[in-house]
C-alpha positions as a LaTeX table, in Angstrom:
\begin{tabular}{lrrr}
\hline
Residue & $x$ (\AA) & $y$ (\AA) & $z$ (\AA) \\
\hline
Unk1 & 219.36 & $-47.84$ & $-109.21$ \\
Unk2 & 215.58 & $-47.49$ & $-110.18$ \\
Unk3 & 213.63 & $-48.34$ & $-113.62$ \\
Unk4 & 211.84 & $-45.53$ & $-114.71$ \\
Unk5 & 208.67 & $-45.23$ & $-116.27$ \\
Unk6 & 210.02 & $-44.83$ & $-119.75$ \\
Unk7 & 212.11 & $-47.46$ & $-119.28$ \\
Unk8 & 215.43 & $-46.16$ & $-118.77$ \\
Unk9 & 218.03 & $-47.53$ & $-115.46$ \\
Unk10 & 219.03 & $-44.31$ & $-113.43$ \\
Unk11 & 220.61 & $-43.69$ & $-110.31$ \\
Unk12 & 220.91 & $-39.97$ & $-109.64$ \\
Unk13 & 219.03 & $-38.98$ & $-106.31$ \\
Unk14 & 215.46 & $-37.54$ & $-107.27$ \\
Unk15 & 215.36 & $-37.94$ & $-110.55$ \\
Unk16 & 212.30 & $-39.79$ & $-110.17$ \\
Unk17 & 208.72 & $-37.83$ & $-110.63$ \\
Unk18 & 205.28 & $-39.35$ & $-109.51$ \\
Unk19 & 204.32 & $-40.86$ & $-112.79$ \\
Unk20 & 207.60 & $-42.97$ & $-111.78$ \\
Unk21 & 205.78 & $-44.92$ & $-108.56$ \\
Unk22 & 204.64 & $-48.54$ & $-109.05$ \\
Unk23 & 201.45 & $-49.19$ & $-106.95$ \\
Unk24 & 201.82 & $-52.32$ & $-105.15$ \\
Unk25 & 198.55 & $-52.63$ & $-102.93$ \\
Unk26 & 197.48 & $-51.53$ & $-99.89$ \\
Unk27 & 198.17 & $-51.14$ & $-95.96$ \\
Unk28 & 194.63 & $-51.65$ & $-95.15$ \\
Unk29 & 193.28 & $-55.31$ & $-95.15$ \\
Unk30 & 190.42 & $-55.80$ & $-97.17$ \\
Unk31 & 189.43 & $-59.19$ & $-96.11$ \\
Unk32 & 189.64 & $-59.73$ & $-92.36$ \\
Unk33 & 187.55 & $-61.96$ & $-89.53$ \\
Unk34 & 187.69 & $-64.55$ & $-87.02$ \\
Unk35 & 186.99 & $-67.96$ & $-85.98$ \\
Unk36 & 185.86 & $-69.16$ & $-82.57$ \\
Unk37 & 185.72 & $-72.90$ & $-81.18$ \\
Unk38 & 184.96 & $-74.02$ & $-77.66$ \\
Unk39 & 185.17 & $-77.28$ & $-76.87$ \\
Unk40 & 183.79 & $-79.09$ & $-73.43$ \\
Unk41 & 184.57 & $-82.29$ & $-71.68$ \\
Unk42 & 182.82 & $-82.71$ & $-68.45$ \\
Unk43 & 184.19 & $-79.93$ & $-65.81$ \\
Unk44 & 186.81 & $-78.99$ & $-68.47$ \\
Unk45 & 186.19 & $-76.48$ & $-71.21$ \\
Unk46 & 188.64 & $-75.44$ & $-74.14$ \\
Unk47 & 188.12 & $-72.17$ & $-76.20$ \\
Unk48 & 190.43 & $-71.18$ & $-79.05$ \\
Unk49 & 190.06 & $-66.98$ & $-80.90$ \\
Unk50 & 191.80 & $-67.30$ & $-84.34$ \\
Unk51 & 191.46 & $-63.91$ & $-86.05$ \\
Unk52 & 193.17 & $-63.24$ & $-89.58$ \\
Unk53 & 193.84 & $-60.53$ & $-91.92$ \\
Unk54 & 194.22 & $-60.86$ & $-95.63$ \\
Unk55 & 194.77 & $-59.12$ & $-99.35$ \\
Unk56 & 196.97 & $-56.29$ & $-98.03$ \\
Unk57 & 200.53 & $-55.47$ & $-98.04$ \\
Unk58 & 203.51 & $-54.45$ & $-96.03$ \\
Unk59 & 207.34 & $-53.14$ & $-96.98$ \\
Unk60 & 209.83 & $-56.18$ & $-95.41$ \\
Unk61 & 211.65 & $-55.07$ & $-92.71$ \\
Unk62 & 214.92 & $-54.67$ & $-94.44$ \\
Unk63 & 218.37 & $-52.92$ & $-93.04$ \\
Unk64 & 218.09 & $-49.33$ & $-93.08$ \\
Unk65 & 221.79 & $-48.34$ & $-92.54$ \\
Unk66 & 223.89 & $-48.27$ & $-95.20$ \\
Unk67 & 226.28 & $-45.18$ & $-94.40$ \\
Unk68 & 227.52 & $-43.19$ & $-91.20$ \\
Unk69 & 229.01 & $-44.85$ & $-88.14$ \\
Unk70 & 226.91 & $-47.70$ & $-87.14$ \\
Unk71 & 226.77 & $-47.15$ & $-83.39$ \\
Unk72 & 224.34 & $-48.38$ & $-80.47$ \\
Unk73 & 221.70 & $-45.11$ & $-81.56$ \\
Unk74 & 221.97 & $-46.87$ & $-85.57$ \\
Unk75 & 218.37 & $-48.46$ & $-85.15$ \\
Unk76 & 216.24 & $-49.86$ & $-87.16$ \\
Unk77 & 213.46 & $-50.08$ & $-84.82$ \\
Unk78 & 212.63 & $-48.12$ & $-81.27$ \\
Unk79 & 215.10 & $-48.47$ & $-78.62$ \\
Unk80 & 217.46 & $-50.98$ & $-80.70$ \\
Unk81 & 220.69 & $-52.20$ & $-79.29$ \\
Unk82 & 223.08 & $-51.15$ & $-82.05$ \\
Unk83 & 222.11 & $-54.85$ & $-84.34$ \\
Unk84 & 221.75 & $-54.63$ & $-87.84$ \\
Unk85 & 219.94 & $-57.35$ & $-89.97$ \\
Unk86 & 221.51 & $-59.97$ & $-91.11$ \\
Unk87 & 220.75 & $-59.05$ & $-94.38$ \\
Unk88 & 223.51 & $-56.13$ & $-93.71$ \\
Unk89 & 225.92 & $-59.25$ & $-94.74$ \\
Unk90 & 224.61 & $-60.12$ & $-98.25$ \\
Unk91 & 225.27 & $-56.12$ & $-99.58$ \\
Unk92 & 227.17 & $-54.69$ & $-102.64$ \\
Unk93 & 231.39 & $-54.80$ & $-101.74$ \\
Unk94 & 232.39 & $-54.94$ & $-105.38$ \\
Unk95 & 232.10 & $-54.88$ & $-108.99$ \\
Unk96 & 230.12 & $-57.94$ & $-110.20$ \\
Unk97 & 228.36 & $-58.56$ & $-106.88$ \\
Unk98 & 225.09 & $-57.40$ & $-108.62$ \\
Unk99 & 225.19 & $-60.35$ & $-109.61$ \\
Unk100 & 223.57 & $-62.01$ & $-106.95$ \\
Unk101 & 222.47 & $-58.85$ & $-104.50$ \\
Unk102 & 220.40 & $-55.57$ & $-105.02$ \\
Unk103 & 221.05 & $-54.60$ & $-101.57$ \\
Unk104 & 223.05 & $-51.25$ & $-101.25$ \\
Unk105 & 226.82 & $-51.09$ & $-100.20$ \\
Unk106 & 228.02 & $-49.87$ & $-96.92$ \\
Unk107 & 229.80 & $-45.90$ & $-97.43$ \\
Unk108 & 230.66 & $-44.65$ & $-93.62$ \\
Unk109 & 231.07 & $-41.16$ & $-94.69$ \\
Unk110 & 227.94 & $-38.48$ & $-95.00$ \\
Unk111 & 229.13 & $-38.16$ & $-99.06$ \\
Unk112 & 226.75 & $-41.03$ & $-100.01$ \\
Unk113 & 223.73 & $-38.71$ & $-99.16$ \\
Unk114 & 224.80 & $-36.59$ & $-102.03$ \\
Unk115 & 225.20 & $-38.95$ & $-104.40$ \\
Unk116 & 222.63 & $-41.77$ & $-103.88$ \\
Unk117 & 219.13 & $-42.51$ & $-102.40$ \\
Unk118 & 219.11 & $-45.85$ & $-100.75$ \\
Unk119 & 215.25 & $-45.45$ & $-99.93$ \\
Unk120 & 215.21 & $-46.46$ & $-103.96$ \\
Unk121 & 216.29 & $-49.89$ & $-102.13$ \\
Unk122 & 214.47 & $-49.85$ & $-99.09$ \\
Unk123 & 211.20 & $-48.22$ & $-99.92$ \\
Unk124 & 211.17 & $-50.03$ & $-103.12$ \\
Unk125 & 208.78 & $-52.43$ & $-104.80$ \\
Unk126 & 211.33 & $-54.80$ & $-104.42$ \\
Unk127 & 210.64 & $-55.20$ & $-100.61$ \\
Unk128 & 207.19 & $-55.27$ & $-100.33$ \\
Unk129 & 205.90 & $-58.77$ & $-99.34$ \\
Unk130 & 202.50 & $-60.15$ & $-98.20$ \\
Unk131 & 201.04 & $-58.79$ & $-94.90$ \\
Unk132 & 198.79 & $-61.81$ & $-95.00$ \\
Unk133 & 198.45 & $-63.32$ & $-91.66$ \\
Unk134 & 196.43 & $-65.84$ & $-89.18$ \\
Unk135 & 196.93 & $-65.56$ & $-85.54$ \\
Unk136 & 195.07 & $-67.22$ & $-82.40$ \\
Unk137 & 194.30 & $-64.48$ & $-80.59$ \\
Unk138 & 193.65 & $-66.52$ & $-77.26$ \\
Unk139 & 193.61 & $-69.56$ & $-76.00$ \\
Unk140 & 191.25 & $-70.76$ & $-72.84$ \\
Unk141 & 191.55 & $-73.81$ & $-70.52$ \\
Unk142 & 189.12 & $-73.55$ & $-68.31$ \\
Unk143 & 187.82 & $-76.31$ & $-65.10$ \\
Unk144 & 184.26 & $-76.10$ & $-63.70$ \\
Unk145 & 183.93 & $-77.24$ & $-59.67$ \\
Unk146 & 182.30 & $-80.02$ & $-59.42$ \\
Unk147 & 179.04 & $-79.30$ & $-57.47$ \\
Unk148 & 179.85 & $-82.34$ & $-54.67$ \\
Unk149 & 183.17 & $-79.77$ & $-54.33$ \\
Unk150 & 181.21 & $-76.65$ & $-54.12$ \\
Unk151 & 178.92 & $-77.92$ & $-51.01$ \\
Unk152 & 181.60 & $-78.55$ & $-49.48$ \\
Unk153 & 182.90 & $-75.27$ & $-49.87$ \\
Unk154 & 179.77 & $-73.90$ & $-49.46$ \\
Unk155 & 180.30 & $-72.04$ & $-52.75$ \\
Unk156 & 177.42 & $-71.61$ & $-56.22$ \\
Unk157 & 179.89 & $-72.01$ & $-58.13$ \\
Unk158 & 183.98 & $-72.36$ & $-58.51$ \\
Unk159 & 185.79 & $-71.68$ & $-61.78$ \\
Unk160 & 189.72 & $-71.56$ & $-63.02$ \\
Unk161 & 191.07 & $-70.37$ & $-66.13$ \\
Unk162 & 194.38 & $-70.45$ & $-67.72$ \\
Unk163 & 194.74 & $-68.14$ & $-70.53$ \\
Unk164 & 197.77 & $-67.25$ & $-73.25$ \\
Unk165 & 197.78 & $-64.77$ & $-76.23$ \\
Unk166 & 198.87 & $-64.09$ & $-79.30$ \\
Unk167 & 199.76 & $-67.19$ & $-81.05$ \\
Unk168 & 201.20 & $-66.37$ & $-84.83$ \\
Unk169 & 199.94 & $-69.97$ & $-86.80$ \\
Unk170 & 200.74 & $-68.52$ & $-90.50$ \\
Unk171 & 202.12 & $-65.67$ & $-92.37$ \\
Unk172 & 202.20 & $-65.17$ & $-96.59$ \\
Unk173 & 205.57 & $-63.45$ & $-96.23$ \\
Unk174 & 208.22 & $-65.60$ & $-95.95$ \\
Unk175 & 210.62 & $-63.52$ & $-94.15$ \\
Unk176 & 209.15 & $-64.68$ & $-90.24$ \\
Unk177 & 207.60 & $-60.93$ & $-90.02$ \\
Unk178 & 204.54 & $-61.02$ & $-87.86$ \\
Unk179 & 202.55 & $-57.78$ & $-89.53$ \\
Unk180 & 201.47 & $-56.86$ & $-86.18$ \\
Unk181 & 204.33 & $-55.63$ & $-84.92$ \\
Unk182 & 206.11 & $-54.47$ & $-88.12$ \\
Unk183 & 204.87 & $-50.83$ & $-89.16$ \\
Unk184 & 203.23 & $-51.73$ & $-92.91$ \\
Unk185 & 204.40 & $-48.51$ & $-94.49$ \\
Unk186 & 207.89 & $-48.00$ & $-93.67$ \\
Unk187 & 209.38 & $-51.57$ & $-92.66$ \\
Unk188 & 210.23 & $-50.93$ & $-89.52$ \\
Unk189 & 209.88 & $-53.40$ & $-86.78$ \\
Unk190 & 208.23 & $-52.27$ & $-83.66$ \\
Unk191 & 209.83 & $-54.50$ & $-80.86$ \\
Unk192 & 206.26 & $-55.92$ & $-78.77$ \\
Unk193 & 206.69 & $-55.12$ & $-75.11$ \\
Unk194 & 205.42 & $-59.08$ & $-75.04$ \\
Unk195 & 205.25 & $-61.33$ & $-77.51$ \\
Unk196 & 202.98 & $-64.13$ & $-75.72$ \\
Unk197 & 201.00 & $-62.75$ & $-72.33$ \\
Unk198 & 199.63 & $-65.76$ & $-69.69$ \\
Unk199 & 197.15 & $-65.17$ & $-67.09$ \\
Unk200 & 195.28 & $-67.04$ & $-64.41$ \\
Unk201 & 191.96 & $-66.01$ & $-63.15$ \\
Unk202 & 189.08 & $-67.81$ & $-61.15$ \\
Unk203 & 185.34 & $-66.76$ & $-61.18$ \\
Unk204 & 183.62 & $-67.90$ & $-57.43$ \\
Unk205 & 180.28 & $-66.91$ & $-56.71$ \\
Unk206 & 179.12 & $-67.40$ & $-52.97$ \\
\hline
\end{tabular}
């Protein structure tokens, strides 16, 4: 069920014209930067990257099956497992349970296509949430050979860093999205091939 622009409640598949669309902001960030801090104490050296993105927007990543055969392939995201979001739970069974939930009911057969549009739920203003975030980018432990070590070694220098990524510290939507790995227009989660990488490297010049 949609409000139109004249202010009438209808629910017959595209009935809806452009002068019908609410504008509710915009996929691209306009304020964005970053914040760097290193801190030192004798051989040891900390460094912290917090970048952030703010002022733009994102649809929630909301279930996107409500009809045919939920199987393993029923996805809403790349290479899913056959889950559905737990939101799946909270739908419409029966009359007066609009009450308390504008989510869609559940119709297995292909008739619902032909008599409903549940992108009027999904794609909806209703679901579009802050894609405000602040993440730490990278974090950096590093330890500097002392130079007694180093002639013993008979090395110029001796350095070893620990490093870990990708650090999610806040988020304006308050459904645990991470904007990153949610695609801003549609909803759909992308699942990260890794959602933290750590890495060791040295630095040794002889």
């Amino acid at each position: 069920i949609i409000k139109l622009a004249n202010g009438s409640i209808n629910s017959t598949p595209g009935v809806e014209t452009v002068n019908d669309l609410v504008y509710s902001g915009t996929t691209n960030p306009p304020y964005s930067g970053g914040l760097s801090n290193i801190f030192t104490y004798k051989a040891f050296s900390l460094g912290a990257n917090m970048i952030f993105n703010l002022g733009h927007v994102m649809r929630a990543d909301v279930n996107q099956i409500y009809t045919r055969r939920i199987t393993v392939s029923t996805s809403n995201t790349p290479n899913f497992d056959g889950n559905l979001t737990t939101d799946f739970l909270n739908r419409w069974k029966q009359p007066g349970d609009e009450k308390f939930t504008d989510i869609p009911s559940y119709i297995p057969g292909y008739e619902s296509f032909f008599t409903r549009n549940v992108a009027y739920y999904t794609q909806g203003d209703v679901n579009v949430v802050s894609a405000s975030y602040a993440k730490i980018r990278d974090i950096n432990l590093s330890y500097k050979l002392p130079d007694h070590l180093l002639r013993k070694i008979k090395v110029k220098s001796a350095s070893f860093t620990l490093q870990a990524t990708n650090f999610l510290v806040w988020t304006a939507n308050k459904k645990g999205i991470d904007p990153e790995f949610n695609d801003l227009n549609t909803g759909i989660r992308i699942i990260p091939p890794f959602r933290h990488s750590y890495s060791i490297r040295t630095n040794i010049t002889f």
